[in-house]
Coordinates of C-alpha atoms in Angstrom, one line a residue:
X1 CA -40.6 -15.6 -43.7
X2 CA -37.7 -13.3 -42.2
X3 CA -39.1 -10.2 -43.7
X4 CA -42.2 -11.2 -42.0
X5 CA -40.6 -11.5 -38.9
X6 CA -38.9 -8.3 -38.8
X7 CA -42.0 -6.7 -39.9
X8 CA -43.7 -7.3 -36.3
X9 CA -44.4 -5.1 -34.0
X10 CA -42.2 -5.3 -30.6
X11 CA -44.4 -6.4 -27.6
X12 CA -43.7 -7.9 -24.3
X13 CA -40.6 -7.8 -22.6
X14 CA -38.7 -6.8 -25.2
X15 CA -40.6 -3.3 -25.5
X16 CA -39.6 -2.1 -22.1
X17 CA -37.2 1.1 -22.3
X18 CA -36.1 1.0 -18.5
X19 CA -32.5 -0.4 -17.4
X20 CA -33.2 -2.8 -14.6
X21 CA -30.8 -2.8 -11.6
X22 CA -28.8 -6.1 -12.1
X23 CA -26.8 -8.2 -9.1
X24 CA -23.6 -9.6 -10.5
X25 CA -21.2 -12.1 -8.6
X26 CA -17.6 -11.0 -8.4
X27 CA -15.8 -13.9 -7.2
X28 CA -15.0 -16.1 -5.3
X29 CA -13.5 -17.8 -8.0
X30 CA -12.7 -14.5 -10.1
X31 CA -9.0 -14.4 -10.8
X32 CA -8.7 -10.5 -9.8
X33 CA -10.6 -11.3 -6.3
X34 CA -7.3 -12.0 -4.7
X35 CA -8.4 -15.1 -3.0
X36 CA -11.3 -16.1 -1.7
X37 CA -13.9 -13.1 -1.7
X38 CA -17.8 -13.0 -3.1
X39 CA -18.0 -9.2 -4.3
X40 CA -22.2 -8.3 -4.7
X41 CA -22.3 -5.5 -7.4
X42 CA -25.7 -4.0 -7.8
X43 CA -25.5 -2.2 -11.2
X44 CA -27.0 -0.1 -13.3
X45 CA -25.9 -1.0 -16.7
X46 CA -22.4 -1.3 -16.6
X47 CA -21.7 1.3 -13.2
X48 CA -21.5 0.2 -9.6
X49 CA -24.8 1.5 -7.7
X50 CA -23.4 -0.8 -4.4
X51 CA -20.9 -3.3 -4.0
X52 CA -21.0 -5.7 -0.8
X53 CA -18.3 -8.0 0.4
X54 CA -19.2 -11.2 1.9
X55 CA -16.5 -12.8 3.8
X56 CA -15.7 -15.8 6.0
X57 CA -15.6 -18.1 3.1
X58 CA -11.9 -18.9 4.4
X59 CA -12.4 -18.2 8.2
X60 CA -10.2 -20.7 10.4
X61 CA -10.6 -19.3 13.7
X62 CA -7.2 -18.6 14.0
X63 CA -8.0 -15.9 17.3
X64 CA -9.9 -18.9 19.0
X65 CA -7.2 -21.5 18.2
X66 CA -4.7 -19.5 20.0
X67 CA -6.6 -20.1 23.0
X68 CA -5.7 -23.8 22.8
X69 CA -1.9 -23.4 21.8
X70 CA 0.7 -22.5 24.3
X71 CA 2.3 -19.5 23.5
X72 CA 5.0 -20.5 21.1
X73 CA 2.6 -22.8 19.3
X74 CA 0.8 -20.0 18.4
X75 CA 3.7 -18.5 16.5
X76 CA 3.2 -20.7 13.0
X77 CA -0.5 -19.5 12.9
X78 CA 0.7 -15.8 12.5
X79 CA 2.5 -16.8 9.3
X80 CA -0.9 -18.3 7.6
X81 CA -2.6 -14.8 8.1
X82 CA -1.1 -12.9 5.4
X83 CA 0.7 -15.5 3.8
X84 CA 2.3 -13.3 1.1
X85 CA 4.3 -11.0 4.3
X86 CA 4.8 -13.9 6.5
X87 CA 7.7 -12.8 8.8
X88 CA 6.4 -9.2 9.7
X89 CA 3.1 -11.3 11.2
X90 CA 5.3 -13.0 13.4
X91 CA 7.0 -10.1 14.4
X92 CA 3.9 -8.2 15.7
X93 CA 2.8 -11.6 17.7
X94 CA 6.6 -11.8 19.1
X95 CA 6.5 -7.9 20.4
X96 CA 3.1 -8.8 22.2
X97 CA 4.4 -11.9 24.1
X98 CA 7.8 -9.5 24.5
X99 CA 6.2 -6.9 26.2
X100 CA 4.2 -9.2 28.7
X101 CA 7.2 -11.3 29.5
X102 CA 9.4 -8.0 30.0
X103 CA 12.1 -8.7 27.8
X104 CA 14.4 -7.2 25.7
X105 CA 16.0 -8.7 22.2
X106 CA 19.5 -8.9 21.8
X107 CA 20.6 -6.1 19.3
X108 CA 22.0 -8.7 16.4
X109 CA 18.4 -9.9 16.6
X110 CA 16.7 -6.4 16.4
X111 CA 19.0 -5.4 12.9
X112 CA 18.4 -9.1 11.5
X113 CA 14.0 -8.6 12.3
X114 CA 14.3 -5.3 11.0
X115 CA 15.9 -7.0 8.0
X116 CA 13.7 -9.7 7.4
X117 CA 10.8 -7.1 7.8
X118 CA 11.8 -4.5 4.9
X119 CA 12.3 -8.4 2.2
X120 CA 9.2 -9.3 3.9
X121 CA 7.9 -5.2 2.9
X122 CA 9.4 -5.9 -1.1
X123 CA 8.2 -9.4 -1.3
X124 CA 4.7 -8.3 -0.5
X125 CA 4.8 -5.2 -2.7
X126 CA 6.1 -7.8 -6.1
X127 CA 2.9 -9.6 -5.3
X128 CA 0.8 -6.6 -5.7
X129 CA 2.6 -4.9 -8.5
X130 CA 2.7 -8.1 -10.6
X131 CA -1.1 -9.4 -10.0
X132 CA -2.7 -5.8 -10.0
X133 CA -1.0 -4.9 -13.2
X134 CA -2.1 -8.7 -14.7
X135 CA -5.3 -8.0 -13.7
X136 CA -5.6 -5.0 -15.6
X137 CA -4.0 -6.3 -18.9
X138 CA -0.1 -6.1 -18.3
X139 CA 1.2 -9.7 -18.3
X140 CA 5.0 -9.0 -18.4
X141 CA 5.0 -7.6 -14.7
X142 CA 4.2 -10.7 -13.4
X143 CA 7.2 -12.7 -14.9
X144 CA 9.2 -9.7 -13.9
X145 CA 8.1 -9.5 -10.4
X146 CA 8.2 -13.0 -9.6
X147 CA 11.7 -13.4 -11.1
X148 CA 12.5 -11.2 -7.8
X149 CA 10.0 -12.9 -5.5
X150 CA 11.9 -16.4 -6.4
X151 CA 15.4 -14.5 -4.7
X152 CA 13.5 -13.6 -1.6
X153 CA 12.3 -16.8 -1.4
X154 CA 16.0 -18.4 -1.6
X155 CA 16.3 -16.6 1.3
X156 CA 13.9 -17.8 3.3
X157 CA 14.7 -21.2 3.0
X158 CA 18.9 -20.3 3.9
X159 CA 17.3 -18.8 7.0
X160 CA 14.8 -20.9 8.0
X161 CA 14.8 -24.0 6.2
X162 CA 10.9 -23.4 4.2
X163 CA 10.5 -20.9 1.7
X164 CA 7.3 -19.8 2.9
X165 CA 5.8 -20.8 6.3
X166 CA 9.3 -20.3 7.6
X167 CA 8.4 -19.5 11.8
X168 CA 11.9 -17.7 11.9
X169 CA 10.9 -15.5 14.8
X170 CA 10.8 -16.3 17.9
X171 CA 9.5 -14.5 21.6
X172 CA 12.8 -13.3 22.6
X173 CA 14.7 -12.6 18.9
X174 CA 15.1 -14.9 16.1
X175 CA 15.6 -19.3 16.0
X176 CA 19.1 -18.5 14.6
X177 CA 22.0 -16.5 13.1
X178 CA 22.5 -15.9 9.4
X179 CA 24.3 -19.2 8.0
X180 CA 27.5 -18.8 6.2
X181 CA 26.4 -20.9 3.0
X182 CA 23.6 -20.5 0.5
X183 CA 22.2 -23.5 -0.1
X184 CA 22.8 -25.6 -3.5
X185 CA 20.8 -26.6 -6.5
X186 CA 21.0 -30.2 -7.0
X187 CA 20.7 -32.5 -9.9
X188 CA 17.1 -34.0 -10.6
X189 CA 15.0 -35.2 -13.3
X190 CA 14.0 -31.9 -14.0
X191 CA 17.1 -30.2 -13.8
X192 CA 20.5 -32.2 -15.5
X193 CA 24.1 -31.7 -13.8
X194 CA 24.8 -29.3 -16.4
X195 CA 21.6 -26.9 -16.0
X196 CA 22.4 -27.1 -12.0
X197 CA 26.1 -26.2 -12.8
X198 CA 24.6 -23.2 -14.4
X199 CA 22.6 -22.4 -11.7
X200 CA 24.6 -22.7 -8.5
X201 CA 28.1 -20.4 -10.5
X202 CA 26.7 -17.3 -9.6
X203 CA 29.0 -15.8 -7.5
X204 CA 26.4 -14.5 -4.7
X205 CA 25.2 -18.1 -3.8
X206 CA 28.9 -19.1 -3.6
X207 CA 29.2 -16.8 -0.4
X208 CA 27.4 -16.9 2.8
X209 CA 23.6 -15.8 2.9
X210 CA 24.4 -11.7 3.8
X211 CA 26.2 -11.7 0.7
X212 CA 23.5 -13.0 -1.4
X213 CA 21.0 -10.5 0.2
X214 CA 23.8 -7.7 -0.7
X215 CA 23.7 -8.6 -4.1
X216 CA 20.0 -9.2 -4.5
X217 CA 20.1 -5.1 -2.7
X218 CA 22.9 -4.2 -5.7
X219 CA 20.4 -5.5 -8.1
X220 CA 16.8 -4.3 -7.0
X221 CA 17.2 -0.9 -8.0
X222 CA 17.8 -1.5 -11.4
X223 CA 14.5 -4.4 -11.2
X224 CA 12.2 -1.0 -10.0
X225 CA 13.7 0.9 -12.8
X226 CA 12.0 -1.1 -15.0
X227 CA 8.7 -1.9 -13.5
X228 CA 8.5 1.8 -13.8
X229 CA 9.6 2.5 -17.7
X230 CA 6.4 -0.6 -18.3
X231 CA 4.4 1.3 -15.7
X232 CA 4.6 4.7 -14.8
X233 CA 4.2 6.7 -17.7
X234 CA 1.9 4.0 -19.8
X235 CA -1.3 5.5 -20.8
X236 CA -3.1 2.6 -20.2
X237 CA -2.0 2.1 -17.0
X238 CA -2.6 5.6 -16.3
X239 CA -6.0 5.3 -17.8
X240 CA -7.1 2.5 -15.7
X241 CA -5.6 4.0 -12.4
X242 CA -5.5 7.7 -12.2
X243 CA -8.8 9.2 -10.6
X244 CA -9.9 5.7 -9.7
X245 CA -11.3 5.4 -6.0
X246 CA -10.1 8.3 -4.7
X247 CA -10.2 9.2 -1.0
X248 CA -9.6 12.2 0.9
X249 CA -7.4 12.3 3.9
X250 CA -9.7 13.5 5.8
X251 CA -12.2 10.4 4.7
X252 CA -9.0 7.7 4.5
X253 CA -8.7 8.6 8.3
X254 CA -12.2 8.0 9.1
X255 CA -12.3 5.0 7.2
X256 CA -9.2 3.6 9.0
X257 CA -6.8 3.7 6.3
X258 CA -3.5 2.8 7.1
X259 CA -0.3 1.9 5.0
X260 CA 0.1 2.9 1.3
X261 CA -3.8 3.5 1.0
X262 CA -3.1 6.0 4.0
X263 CA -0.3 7.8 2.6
X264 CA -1.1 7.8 -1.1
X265 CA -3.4 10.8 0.6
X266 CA -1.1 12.9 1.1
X267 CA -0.7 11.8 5.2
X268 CA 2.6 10.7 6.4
X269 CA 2.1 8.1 9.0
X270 CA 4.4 5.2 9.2
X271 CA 4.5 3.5 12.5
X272 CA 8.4 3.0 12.1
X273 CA 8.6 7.0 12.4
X274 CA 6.2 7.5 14.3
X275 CA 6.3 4.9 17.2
X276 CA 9.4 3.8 16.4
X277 CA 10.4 -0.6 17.5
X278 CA 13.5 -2.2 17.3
X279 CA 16.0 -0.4 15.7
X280 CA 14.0 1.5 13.2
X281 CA 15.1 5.2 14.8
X282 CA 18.5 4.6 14.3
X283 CA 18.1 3.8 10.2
X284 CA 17.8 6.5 7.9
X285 CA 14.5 6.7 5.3
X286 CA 12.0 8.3 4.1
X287 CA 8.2 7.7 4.2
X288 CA 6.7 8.3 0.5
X289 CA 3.2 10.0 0.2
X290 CA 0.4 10.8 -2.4
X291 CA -1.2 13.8 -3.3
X292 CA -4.3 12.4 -4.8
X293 CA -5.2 9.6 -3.1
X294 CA -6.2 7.5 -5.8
X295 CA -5.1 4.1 -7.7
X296 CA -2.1 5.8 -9.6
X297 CA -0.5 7.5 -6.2
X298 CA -1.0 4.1 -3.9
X299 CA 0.8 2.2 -6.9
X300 CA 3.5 5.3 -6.8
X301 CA 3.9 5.2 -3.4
X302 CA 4.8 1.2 -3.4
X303 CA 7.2 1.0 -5.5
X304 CA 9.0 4.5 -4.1
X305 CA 8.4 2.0 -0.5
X306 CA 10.2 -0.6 -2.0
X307 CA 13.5 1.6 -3.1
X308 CA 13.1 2.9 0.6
X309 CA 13.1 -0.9 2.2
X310 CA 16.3 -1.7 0.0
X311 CA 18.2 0.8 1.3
X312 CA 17.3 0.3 4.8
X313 CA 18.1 -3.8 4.0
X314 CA 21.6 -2.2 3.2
X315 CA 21.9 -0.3 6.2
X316 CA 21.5 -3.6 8.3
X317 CA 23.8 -5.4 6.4
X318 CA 26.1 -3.0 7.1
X319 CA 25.7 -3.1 10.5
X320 CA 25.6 -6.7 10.6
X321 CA 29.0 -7.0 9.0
X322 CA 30.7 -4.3 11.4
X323 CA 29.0 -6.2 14.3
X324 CA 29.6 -10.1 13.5
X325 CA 28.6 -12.8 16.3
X326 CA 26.6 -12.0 19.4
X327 CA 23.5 -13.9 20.2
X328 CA 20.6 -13.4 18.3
X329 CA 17.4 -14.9 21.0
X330 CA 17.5 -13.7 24.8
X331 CA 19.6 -15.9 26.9
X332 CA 16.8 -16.4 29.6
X333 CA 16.1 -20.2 29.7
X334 CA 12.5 -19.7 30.5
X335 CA 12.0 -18.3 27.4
X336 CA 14.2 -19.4 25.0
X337 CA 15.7 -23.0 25.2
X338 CA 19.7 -23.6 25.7
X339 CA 22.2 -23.9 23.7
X340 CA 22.7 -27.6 22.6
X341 CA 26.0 -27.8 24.3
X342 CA 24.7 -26.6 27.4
X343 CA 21.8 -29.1 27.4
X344 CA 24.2 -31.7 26.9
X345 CA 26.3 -30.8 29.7
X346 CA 24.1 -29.3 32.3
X347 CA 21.1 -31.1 34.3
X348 CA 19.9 -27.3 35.0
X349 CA 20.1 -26.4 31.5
X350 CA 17.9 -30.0 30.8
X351 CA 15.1 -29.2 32.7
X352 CA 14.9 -25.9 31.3
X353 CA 14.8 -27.4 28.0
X354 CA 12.1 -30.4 29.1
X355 CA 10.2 -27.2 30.7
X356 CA 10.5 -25.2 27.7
X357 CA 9.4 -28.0 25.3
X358 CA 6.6 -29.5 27.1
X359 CA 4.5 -26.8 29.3
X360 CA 5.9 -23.7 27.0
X361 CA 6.6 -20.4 28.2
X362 CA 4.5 -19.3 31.2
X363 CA 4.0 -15.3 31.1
X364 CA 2.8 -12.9 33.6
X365 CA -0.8 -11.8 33.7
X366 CA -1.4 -8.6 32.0
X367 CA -3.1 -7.3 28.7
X368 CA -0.5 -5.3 26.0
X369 CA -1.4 -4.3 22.4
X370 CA 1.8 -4.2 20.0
X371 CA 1.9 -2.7 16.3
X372 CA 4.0 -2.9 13.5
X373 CA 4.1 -1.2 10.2
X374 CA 2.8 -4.1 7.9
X375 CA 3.2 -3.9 4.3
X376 CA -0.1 -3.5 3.9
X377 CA -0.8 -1.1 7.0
X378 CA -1.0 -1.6 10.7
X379 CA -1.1 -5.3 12.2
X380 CA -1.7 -5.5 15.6
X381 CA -1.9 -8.1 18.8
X382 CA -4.1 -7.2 21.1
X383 CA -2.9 -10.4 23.7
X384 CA -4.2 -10.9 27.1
X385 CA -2.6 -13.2 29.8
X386 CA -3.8 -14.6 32.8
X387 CA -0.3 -15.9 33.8
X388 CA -0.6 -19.8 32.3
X389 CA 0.8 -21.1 29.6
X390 CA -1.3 -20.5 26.7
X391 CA -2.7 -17.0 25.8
X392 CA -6.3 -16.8 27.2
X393 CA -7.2 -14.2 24.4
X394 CA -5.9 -12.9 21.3
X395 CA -7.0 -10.5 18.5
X396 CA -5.8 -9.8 15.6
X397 CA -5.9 -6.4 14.1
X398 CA -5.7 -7.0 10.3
X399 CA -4.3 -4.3 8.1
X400 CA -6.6 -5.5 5.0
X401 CA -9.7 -5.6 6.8
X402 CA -10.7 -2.0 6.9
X403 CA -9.7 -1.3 3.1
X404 CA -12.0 -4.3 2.0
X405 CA -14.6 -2.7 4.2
X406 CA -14.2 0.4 2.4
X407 CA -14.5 -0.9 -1.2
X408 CA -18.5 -0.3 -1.2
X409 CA -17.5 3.7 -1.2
X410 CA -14.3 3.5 -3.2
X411 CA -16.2 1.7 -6.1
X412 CA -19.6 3.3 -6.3
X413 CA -20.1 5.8 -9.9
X414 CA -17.4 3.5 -10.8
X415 CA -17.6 1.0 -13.6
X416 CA -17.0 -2.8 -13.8
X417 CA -13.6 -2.8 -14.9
X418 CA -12.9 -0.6 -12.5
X419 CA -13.6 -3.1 -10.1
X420 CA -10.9 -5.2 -10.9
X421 CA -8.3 -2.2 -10.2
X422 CA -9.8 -1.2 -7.0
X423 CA -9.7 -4.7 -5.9
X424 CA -5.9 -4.4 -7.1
X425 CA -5.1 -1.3 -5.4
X426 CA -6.9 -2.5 -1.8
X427 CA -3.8 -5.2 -1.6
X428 CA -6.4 -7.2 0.9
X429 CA -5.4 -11.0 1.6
X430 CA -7.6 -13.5 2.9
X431 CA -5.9 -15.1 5.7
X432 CA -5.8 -11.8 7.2
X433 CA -9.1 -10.6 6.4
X434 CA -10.9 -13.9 7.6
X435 CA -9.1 -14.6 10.9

């Protein structure tokens, strides 16, 4: 019966000798899709002929919202955009409704944003070093990486009470100085007395939060050294990266690169050099580039970013210990409310603070468009004011945006797997992408 079988002649479908175009589904629920993107590949065989995003699957209208927040309100949205480099979003927003209102931050504040903004720069870049190298095949960079992100995130919460959605900066400076404790582990039933002892004897959470940060800074350079010696010169890694969606400057600029994807070009553009805000052109650093523009050189350029952020994170610590006390928020009572004592004691400084808390800040008509140098490229406000309380528009220019848009060019000739890497490589975020 078998033989007979197999003795047939092919007919029908099965005798065609043309490869049909397929349509495959990438995503959304893909684990290398990075949240929640549909990726249309149109393939021959196993190359990409066309790959299509579709978007808006996680759209909030975060822009339109604004327009019903008062300005302060508004200030926790920014930190649901890209939610893995919360406090540089806020920063951005803050210089918008700074520029409007005409006022200047108090220089503690400046060297502790600036701070906050280069964790915010590593934090981001762990993400993208663990989960891009996970996706590929490398598991152990993802425990290594998140080892570090779990430090960060201590940090957060000394500051600002959450270790994610923290709202730490505020129009004006930041909602307070550094404390002078870390705070404890305590004893649950997950954790006995003796586990928590074990915990909380490290010497850096016995000090006050700068020296934690100084020690996490001691550490860090050590933590790149080895995400390098499992990276860098791996032949698998370097078979999955190098040569993979490469773009010319030239094209990058076109395209509106920006960020690593920008620089692994070869181009050196950093908006702290270049248009320099808060204290950024007093701090000494270099801005690491590419020569080939592809997978391999925006990974390079990353983790040479992150050695570059630690050191300027020790440069304002430095500062910040030469320079302790000094307000930290502007002292004008329109914008920023009293101190507590004042309040207490003051009926001027009351109704400031009734004001403040009730109506918001009220700030001069005017348009203004303020940028910052995003981990993953340049986020800006665009914020327009018709002198009430709540914006009347805001846009949001997202630093992921244009790379996703370019991922039909970087992945064509390209193969499946090579997908996943690109979509890697792209660092794109959904918040920020579907605001």
């Amino acid at each position: 019966m078998c033989r007979a079988l197999c003795a047939r002649p092919v007919t029908g479908m099965w005798a065609m000798s043309e490869i049909r175009n397929y349509t495959l589904n990438f995503g959304p629920q893909h684990p290398a899709a990075h949240g929640v993107l549909r990726l249309v590949l149109e393939l021959d065989g196993e190359v990409v002929e066309r790959a299509d995003p579709h978007i808006g699957l996680l759209h909030r209208g975060t822009e339109k919202l604004a327009e019903s927040c008062t300005w302060t309100q508004f200030l926790p949205y920014t930190d649901r955009l890209d939610y893995v480099s919360i406090m540089t979003n806020e920063h951005a927003y803050c210089l918008a409704v700074e520029k409007l209102l005409g006022i200047e931050v108090p220089e503690r504040g400046q060297y502790i944003r600036v701070m906050f903004d280069e964790i915010a720069r590593i934090l981001s870049h762990l993400m993208l070093l663990g989960t891009h190298a996970f996706d590929i095949g490398a598991m152990t960079m993802i425990l290594y990486t998140f080892r570090e992100r779990e430090c960060i995130y201590d940090m957060y919460e000394a500051v600002a009470g959450a270790r994610m959605h923290v709202a730490y900066y505020r129009p004006g400076g930041v909602y307070r100085d550094l404390p002078d404790s870390m705070p404890k582990y305590k004893p649950s039933r997950f954790k006995s007395e003796r586990q928590v002892a074990e915990l909380n004897k490290s010497e850096a959470r016995e000090g006050s939060l700068l020296d934690f940060i100084e020690d996490f800074t001691n550490r860090f350079p050590k933590c790149c050294d080895d995400y390098e010696t499992l990276l860098t010169d791996n032949r698998i890694w370097k078979q999955r990266t190098v040569g993979i969606g490469v773009v010319s400057p030239e094209r990058a600029l076109a395209l509106g690169f920006t960020g690593a994807m920008l620089r692994a070009t070869g181009i050196a553009w950093d908006l702290r050099k270049k248009q320099p805000y808060e204290v950024y052109d007093r701090l000494d650093f270099d801005i690491p580039v590419g020569k080939n523009g592809d997978c391999y050189d925006r990974y390079l350029c990353r983790v040479a970013e992150m050695r570059q952020s630690n050191e300027i994170i020790r440069q304002c610590i430095k500062w910040l210990r030469e320079h302790p006390g000094g307000p930290v928020i502007t002292e004008d009572c329109k914008v920023a409310p009293p101190k507590r004592e004042k309040m207490k004691s003051g009926m001027e400084e009351l109704i400031h603070h009734f004001k403040l808390f009730s109506e918001g800040i009220h700030v001069p008509e005017g348009e203004v468009y303020a940028a910052i140098e995003h981990p993953k490229g340049e986020f800006g406000v665009y914020a327009v004011s018709d002198g009430a309380n709540k914006p009347y528009r805001i846009k949001l220019r997202s630093a992921g945006f244009p790379h996703l848009a370019a991922m039909d060019e970087l992945a064509r000739g390209h193969m499946i797997a090579d997908v996943v890497a690109l979509m890697g490589t792209v660092d794109v975020v959904f918040g920020d992408v579907d605001r």
